GROMACS .gro file of C-alpha atoms in nm:
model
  127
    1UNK     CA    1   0.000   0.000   0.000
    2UNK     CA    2   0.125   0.283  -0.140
    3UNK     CA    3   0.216   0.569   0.167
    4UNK     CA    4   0.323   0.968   0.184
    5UNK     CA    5   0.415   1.123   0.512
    6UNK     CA    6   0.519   1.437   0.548
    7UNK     CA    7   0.691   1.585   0.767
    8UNK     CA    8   0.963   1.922   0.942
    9UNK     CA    9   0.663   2.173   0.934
   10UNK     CA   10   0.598   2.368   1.224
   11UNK     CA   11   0.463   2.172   1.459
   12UNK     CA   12   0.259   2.409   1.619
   13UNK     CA   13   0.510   2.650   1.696
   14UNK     CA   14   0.555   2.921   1.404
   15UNK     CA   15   0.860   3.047   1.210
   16UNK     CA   16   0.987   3.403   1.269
   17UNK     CA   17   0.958   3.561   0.908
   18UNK     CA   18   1.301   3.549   0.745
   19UNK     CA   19   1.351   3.219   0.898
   20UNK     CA   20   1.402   2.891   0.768
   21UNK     CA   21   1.233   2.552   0.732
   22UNK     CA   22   1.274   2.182   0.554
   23UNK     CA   23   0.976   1.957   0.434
   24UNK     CA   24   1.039   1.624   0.410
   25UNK     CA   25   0.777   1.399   0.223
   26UNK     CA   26   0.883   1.004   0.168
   27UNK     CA   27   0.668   0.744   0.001
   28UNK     CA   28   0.669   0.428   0.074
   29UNK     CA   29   0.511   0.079  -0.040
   30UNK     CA   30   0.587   0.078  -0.406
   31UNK     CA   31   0.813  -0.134  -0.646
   32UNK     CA   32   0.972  -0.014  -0.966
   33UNK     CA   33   0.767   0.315  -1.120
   34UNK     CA   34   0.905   0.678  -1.214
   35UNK     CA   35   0.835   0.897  -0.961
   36UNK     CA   36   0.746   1.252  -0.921
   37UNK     CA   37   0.710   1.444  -0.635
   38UNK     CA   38   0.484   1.794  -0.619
   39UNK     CA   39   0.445   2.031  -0.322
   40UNK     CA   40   0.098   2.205  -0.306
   41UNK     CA   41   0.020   2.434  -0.050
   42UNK     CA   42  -0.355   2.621   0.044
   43UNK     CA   43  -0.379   2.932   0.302
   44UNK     CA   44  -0.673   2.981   0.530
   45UNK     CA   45  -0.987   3.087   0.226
   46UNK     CA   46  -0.736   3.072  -0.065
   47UNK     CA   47  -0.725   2.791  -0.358
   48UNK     CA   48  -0.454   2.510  -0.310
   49UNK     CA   49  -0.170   2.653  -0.557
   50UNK     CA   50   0.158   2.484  -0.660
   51UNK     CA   51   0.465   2.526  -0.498
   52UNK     CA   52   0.719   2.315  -0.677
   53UNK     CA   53   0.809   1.988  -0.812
   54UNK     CA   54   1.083   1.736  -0.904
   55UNK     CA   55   1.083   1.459  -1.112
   56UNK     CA   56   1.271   1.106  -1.169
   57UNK     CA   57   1.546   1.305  -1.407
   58UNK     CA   58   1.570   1.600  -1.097
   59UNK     CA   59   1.406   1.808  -1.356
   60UNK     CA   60   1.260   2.119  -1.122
   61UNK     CA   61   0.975   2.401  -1.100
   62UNK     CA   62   0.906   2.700  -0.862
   63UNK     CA   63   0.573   2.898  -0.857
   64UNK     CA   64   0.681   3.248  -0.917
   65UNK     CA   65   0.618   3.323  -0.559
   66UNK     CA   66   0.895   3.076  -0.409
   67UNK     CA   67   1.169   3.098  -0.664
   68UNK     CA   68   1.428   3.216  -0.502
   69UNK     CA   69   1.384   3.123  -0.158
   70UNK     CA   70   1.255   2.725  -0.138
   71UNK     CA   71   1.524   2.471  -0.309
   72UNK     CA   72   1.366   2.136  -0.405
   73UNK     CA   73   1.573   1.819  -0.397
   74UNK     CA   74   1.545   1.446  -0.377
   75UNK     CA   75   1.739   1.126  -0.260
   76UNK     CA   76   1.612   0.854  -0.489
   77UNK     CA   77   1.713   0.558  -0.315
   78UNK     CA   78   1.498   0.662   0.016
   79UNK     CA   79   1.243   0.758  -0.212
   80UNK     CA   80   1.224   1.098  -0.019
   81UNK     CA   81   1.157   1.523  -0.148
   82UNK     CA   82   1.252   1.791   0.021
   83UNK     CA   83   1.139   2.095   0.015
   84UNK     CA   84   1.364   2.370   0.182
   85UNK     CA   85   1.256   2.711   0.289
   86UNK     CA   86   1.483   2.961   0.381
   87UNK     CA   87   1.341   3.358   0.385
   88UNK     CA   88   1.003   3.253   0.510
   89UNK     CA   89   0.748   3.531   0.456
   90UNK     CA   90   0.368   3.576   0.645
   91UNK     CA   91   0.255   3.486   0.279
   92UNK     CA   92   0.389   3.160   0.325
   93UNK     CA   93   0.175   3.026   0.573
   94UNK     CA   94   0.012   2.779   0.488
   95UNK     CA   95  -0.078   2.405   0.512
   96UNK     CA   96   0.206   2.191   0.272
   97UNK     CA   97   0.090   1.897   0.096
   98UNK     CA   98   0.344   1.646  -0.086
   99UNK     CA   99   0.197   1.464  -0.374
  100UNK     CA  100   0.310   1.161  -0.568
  101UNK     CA  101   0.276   1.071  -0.864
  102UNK     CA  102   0.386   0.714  -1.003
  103UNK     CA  103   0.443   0.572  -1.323
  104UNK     CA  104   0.498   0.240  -1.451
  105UNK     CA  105   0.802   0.195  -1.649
  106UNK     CA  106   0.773  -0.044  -1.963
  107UNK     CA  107   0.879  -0.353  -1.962
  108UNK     CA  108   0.823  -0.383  -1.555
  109UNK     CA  109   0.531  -0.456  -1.396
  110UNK     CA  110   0.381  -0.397  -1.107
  111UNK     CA  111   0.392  -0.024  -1.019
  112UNK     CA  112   0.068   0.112  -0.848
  113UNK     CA  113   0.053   0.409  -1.088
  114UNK     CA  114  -0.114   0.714  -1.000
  115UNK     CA  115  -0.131   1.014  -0.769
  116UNK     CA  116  -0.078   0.993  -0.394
  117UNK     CA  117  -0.136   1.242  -0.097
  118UNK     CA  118   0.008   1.272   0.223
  119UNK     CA  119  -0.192   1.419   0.476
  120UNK     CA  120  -0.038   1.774   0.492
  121UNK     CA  121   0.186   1.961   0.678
  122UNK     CA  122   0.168   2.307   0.855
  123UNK     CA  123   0.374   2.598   0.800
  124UNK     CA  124   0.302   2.928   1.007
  125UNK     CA  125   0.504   3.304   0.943
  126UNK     CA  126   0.345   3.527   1.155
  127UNK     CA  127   0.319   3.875   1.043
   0.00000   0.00000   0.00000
């Protein structure tokens, strides 16, 4: 059964603005696929938006908003994003959600293809 946990947000406790955080999402319970890995995030009464993404070839994008400050990266053989925030604004809080999306690759079988979500992850800047 296919599994994404995320993880490193705030805990509860918030992030002075100009500060720094890492997101870790990991993903578990799979064979051989492609995989690509896509942070969302949605603030209180605003539309889930995309942060940024990696995929198998480390291939990368940034929403205009984060380019700049968050660095995506990945370690392949812990099947494992992170997401790293440095120069945290207010504008940044939000709740972070890792998705995965996996792919068979041909000629192997048995890759639960599709999208995945963990269960989100919060991030709080106050103002």
């Amino acid at each position: 059964q296919v599994q994404v946990e995320e993880s490193g947000g705030d805990g509860g406790d918030s992030v002075q603005s100009g500060g720094s955080l890492r997101l870790t999402c990991r993903v578990t319970g799979f064979g051989s696929c492609v995989v690509w890995m896509t942070w969302y995030r949605q603030a209180p009464g605003k539309e889930r938006e995309l942060v940024s993404w990696i995929r198998n070839d480390d291939t990368t994008k940034y929403s205009d908003s984060v380019k700049g400050r968050f660095t995506i990266s990945q370690d392949k053989a812990k099947n494992t994003a992170y997401l790293q925030m440095d120069n945290l604004k207010p504008e940044d809080t939000a709740i972070y959600t890792c998705k995965v999306d996996l792919w068979a690759i041909a000629g192997k079988g048995g890759c639960p293809s599709g999208g995945y979500w963990g269960q989100g992850t919060q991030v709080t800047v106050p103002s």
